[in-house]
mmCIF file with all atom_site columns, C-alpha atoms in Angstrom:
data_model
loop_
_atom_site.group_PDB
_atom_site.id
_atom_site.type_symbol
_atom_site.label_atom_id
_atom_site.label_alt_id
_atom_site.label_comp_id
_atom_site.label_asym_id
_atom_site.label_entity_id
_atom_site.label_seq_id
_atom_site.pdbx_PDB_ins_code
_atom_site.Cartn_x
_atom_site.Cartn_y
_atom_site.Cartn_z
_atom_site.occupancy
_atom_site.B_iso_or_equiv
_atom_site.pdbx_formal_charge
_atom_site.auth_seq_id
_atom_site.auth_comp_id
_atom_site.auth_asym_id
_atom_site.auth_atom_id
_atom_site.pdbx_PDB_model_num
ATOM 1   C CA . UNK Y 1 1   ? -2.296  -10.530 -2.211  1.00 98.00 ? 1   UNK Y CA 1
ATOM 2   C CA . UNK Y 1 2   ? -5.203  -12.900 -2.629  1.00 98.00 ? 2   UNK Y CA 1
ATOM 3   C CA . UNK Y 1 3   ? -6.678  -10.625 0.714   1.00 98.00 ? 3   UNK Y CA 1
ATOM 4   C CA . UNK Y 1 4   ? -5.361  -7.179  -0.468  1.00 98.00 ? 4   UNK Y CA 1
ATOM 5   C CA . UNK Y 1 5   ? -7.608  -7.745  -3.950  1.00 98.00 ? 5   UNK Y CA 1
ATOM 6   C CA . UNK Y 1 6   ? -10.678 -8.582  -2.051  1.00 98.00 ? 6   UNK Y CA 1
ATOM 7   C CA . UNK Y 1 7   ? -10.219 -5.622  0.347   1.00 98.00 ? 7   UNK Y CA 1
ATOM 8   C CA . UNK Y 1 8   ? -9.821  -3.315  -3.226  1.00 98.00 ? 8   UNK Y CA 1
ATOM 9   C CA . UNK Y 1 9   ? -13.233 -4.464  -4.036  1.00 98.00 ? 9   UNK Y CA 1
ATOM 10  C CA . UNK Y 1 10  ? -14.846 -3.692  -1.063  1.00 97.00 ? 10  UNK Y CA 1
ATOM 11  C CA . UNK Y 1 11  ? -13.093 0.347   -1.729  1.00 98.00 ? 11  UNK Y CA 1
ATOM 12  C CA . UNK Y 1 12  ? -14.786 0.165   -5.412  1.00 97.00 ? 12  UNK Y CA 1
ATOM 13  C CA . UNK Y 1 13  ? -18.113 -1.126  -3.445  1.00 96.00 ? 13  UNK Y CA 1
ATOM 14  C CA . UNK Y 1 14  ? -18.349 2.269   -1.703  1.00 94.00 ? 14  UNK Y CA 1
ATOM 15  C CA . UNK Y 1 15  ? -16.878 4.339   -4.926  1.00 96.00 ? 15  UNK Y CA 1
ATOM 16  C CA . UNK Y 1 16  ? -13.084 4.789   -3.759  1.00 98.00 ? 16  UNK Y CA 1
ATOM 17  C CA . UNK Y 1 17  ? -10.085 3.607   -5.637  1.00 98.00 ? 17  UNK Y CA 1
ATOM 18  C CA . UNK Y 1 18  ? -10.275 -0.194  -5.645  1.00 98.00 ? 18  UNK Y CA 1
ATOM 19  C CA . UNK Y 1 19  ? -6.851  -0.280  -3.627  1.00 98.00 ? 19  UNK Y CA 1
ATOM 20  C CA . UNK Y 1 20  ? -6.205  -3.273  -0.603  1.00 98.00 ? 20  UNK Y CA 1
ATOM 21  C CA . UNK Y 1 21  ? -3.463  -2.835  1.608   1.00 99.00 ? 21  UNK Y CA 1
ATOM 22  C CA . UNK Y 1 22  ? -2.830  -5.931  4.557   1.00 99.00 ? 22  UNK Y CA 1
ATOM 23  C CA . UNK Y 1 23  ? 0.105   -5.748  7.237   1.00 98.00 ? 23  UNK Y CA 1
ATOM 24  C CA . UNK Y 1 24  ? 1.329   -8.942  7.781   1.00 98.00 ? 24  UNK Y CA 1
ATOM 25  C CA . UNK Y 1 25  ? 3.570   -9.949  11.049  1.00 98.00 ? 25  UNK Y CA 1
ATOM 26  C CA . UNK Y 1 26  ? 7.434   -11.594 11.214  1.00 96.00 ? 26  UNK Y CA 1
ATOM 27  C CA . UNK Y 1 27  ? 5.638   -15.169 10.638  1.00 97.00 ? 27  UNK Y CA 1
ATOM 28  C CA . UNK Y 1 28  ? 3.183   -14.164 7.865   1.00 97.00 ? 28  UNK Y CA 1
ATOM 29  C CA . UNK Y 1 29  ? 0.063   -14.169 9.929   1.00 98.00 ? 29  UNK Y CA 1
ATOM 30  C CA . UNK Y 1 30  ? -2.016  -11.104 8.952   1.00 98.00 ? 30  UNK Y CA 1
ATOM 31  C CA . UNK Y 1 31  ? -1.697  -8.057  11.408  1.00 98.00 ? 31  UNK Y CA 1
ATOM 32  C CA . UNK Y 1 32  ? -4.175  -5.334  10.427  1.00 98.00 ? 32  UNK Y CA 1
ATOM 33  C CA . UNK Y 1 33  ? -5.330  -4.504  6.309   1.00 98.00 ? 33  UNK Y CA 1
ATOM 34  C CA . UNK Y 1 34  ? -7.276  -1.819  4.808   1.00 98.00 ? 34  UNK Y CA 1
ATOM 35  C CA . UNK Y 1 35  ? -9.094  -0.472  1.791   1.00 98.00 ? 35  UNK Y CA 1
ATOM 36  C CA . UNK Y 1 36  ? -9.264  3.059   0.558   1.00 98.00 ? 36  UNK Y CA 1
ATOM 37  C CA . UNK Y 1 37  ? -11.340 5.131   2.257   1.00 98.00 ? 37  UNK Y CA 1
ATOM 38  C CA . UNK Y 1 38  ? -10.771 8.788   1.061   1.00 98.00 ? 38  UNK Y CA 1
ATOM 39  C CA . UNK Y 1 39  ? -14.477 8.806   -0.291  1.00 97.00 ? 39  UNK Y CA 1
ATOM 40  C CA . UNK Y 1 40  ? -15.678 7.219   2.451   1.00 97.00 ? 40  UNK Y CA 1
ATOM 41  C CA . UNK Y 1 41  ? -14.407 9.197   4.951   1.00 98.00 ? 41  UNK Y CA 1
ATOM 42  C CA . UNK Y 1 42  ? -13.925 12.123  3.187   1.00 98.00 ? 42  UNK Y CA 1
ATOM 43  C CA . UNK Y 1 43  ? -10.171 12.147  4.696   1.00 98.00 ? 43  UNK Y CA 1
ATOM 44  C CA . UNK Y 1 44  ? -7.548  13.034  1.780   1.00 98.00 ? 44  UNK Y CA 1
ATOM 45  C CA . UNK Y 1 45  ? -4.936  10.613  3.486   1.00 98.00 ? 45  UNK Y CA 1
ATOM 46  C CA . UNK Y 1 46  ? -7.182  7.303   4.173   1.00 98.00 ? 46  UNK Y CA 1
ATOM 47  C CA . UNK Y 1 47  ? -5.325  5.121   1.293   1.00 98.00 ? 47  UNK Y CA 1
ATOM 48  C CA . UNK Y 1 48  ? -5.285  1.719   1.765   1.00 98.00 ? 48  UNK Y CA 1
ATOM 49  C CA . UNK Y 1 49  ? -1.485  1.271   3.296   1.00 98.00 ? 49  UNK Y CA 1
ATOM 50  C CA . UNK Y 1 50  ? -2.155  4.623   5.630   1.00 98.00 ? 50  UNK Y CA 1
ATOM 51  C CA . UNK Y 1 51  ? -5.510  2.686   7.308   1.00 98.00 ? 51  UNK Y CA 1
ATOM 52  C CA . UNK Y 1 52  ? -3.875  -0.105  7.482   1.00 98.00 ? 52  UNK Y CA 1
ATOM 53  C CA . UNK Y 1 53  ? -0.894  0.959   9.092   1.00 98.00 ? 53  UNK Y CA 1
ATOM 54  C CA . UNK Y 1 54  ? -2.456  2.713   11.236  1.00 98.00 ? 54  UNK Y CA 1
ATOM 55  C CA . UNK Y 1 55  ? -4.618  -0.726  12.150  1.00 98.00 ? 55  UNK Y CA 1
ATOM 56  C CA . UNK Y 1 56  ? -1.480  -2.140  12.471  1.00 98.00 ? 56  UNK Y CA 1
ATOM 57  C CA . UNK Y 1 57  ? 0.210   -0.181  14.756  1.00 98.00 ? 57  UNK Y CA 1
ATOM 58  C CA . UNK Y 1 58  ? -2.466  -0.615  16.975  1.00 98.00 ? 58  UNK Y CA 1
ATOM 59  C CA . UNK Y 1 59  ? -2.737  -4.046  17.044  1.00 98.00 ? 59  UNK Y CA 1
ATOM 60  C CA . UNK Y 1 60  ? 1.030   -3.958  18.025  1.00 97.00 ? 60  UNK Y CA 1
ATOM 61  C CA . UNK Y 1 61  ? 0.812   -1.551  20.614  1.00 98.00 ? 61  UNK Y CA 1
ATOM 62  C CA . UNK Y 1 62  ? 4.008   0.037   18.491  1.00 97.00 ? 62  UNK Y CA 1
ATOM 63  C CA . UNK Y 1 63  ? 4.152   2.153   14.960  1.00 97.00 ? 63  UNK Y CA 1
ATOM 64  C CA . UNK Y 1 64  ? 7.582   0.279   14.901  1.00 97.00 ? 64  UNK Y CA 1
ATOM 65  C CA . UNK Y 1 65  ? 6.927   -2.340  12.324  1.00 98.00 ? 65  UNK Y CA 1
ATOM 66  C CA . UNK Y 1 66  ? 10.277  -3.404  10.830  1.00 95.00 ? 66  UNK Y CA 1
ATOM 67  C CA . UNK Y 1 67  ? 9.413   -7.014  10.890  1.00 95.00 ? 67  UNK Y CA 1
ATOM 68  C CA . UNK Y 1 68  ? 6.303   -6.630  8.921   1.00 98.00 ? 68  UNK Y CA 1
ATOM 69  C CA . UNK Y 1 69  ? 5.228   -6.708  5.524   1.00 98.00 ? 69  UNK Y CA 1
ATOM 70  C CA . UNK Y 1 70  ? 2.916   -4.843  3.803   1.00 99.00 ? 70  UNK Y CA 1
ATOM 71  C CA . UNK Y 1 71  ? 0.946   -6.128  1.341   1.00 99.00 ? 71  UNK Y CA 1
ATOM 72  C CA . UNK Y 1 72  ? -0.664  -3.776  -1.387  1.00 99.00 ? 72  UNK Y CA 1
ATOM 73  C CA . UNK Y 1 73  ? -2.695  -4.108  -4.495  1.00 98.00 ? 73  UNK Y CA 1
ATOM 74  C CA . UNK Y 1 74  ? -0.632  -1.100  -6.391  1.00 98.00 ? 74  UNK Y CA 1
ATOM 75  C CA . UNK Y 1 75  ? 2.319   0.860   -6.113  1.00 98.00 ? 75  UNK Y CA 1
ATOM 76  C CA . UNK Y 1 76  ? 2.450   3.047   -3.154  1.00 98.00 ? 76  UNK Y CA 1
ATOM 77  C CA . UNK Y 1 77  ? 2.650   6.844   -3.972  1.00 98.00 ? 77  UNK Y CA 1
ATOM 78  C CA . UNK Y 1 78  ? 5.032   9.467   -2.254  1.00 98.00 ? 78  UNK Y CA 1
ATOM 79  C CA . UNK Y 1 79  ? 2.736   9.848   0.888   1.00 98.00 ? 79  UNK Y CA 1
ATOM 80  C CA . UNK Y 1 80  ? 2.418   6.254   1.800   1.00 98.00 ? 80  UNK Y CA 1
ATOM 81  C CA . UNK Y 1 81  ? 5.999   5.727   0.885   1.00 98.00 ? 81  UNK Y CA 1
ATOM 82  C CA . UNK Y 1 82  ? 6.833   8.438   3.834   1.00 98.00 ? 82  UNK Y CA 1
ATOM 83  C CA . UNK Y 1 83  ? 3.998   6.581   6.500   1.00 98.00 ? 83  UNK Y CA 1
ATOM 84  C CA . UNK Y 1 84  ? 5.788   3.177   5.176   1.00 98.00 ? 84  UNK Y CA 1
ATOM 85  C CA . UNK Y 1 85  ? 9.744   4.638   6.211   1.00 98.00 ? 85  UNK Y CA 1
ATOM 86  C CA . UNK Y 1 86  ? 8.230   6.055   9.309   1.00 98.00 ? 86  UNK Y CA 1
ATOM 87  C CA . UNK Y 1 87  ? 6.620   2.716   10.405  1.00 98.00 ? 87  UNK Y CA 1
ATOM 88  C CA . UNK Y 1 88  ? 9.985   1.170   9.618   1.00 98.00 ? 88  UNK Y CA 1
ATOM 89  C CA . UNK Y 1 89  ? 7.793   -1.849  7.314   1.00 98.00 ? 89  UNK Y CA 1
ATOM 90  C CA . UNK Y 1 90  ? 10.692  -4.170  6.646   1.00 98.00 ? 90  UNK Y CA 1
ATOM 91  C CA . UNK Y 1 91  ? 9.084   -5.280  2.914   1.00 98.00 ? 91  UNK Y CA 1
ATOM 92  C CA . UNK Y 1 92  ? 6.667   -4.284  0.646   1.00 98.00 ? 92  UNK Y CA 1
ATOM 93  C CA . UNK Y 1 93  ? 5.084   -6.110  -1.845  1.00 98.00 ? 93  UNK Y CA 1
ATOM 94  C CA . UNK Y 1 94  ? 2.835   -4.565  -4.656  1.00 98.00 ? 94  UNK Y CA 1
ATOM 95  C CA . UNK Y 1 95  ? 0.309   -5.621  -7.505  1.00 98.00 ? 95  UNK Y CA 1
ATOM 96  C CA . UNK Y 1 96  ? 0.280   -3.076  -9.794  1.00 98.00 ? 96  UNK Y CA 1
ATOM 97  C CA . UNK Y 1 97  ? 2.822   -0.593  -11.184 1.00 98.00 ? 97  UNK Y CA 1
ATOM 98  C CA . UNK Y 1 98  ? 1.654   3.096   -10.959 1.00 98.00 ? 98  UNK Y CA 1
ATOM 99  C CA . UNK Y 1 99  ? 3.572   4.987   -13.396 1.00 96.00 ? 99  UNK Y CA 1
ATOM 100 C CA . UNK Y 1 100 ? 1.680   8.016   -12.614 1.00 96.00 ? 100 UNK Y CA 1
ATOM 101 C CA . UNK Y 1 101 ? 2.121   8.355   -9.064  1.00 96.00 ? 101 UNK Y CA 1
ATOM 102 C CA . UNK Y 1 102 ? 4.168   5.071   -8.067  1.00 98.00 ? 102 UNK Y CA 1
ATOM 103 C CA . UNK Y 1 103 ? 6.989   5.740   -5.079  1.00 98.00 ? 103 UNK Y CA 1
ATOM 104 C CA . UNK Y 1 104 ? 8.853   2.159   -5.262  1.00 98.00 ? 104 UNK Y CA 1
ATOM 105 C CA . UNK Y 1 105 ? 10.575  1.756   -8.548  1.00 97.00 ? 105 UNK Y CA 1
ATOM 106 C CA . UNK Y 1 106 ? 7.997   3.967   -10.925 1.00 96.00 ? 106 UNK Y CA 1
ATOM 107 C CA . UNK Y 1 107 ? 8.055   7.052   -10.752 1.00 96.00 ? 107 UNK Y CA 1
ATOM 108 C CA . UNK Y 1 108 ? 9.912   8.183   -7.565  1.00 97.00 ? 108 UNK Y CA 1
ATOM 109 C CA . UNK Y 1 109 ? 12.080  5.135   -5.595  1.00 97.00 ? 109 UNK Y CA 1
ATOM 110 C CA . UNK Y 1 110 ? 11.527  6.826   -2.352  1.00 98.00 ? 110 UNK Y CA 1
ATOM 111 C CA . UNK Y 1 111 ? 11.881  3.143   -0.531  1.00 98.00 ? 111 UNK Y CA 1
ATOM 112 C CA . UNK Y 1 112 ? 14.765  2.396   -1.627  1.00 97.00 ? 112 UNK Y CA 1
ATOM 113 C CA . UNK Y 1 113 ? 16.506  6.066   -1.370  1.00 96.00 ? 113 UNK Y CA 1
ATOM 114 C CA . UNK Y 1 114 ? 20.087  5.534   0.444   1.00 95.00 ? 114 UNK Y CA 1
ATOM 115 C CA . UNK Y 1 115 ? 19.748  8.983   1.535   1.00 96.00 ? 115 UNK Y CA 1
ATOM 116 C CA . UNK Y 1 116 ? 17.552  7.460   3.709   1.00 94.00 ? 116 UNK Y CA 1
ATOM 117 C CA . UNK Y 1 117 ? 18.007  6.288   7.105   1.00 93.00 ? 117 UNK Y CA 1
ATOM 118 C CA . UNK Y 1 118 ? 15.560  3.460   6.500   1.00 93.00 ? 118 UNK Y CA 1
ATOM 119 C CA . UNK Y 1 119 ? 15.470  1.121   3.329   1.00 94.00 ? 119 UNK Y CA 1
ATOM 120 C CA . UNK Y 1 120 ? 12.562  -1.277  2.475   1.00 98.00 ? 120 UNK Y CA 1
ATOM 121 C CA . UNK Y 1 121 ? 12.817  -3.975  0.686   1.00 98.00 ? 121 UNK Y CA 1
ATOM 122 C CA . UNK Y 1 122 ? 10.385  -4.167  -2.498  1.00 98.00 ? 122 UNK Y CA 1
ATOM 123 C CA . UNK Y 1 123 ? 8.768   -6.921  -4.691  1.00 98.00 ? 123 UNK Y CA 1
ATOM 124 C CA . UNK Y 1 124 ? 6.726   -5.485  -7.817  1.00 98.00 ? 124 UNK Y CA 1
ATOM 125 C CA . UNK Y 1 125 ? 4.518   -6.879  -9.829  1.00 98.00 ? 125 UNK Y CA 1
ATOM 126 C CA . UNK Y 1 126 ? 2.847   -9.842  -7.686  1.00 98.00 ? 126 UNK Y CA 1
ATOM 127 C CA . UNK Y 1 127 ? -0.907  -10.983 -9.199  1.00 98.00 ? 127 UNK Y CA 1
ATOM 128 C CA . UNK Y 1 128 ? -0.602  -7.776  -11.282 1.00 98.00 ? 128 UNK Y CA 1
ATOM 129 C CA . UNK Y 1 129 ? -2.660  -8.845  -13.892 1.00 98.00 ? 129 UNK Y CA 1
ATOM 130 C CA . UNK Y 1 130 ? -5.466  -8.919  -10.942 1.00 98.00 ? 130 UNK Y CA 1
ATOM 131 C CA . UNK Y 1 131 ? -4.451  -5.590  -9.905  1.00 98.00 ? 131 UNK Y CA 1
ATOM 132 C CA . UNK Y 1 132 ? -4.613  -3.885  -12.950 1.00 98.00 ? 132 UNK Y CA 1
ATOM 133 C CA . UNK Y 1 133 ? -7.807  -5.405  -14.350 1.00 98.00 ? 133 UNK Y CA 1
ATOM 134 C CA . UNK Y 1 134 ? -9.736  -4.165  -11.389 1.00 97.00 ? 134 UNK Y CA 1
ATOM 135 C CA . UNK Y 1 135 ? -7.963  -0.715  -11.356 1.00 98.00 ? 135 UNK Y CA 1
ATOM 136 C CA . UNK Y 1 136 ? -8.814  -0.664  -15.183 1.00 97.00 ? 136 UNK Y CA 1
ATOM 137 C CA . UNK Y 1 137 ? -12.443 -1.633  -14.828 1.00 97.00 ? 137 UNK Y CA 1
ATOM 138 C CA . UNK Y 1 138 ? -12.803 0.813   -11.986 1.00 97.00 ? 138 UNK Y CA 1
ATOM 139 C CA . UNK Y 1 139 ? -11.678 3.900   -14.293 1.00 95.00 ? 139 UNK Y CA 1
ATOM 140 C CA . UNK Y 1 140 ? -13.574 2.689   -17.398 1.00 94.00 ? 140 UNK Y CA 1
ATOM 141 C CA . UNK Y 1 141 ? -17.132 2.690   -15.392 1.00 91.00 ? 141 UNK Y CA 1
ATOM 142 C CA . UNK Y 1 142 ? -15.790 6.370   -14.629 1.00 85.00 ? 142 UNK Y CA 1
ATOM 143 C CA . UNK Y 1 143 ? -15.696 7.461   -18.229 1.00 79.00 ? 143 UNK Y CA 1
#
């Protein structure tokens, strides 16, 4: 998470969303990460957990990633939920709650939908005092 908060940061640096996003493999070792980039690259689906699954399944030569974990900085919404079932991520483990747009417990559950084929498992709420503060201090310099 420690990464994922540093990579939100470098997002805010360059006026997108501070979110981080980092893939890590079956033995914790970091695959692929991203930031947001939707400002940056003017692309309406570069979130942090889309670049860096996409990163991801490159490095792996696969988009099958059911023995990773995906590390992000806040809740994923309903779009990276879908790229998250489609990649098959085994785990996902978020900062901050979104209870605006938030696809893994918030909002929507979509992760955890036994309609599903696929099921993720999710962890909420790790460092999300860190999250939030930055998210926060982003959207208050936006006022």
């Amino acid at each position: 998470m420690v990464r994922a908060l540093v990579l939100a940061e470098t997002a805010a640096a360059h006026g997108d969303v501070p979110v981080g996003a980092v893939v890590l493999d079956a033995a914790g070792r970091v695959l692929a990460d991203g930031a947001n980039e939707r400002e940056l690259t003017g692309d309406p689906t570069a979130h942090a957990e889309i670049v860096a699954l996409r990163r991801a399944a490159a490095v792996a030569a696969s988009w099958h990633l059911e023995d990773c974990t995906l590390v992000v900085t806040l809740e994923p919404c309903v779009m990276c939920a879908g790229a998250i079932l489609q990649a098959r991520i085994g785990r996902v483990v978020f900062g901050a709650w979104d209870d605006k747009a938030g696809a893994a417990g918030s909002m929507y559950d979509v992760l955890r939908d036994r309609r599903l084929p696929h099921r993720v498992e999710v962890v909420g709420g790790v460092r999300e005092a860190a999250a939030s503060a930055q998210l926060q201090s982003f959207f208050a310099s936006r006022r």
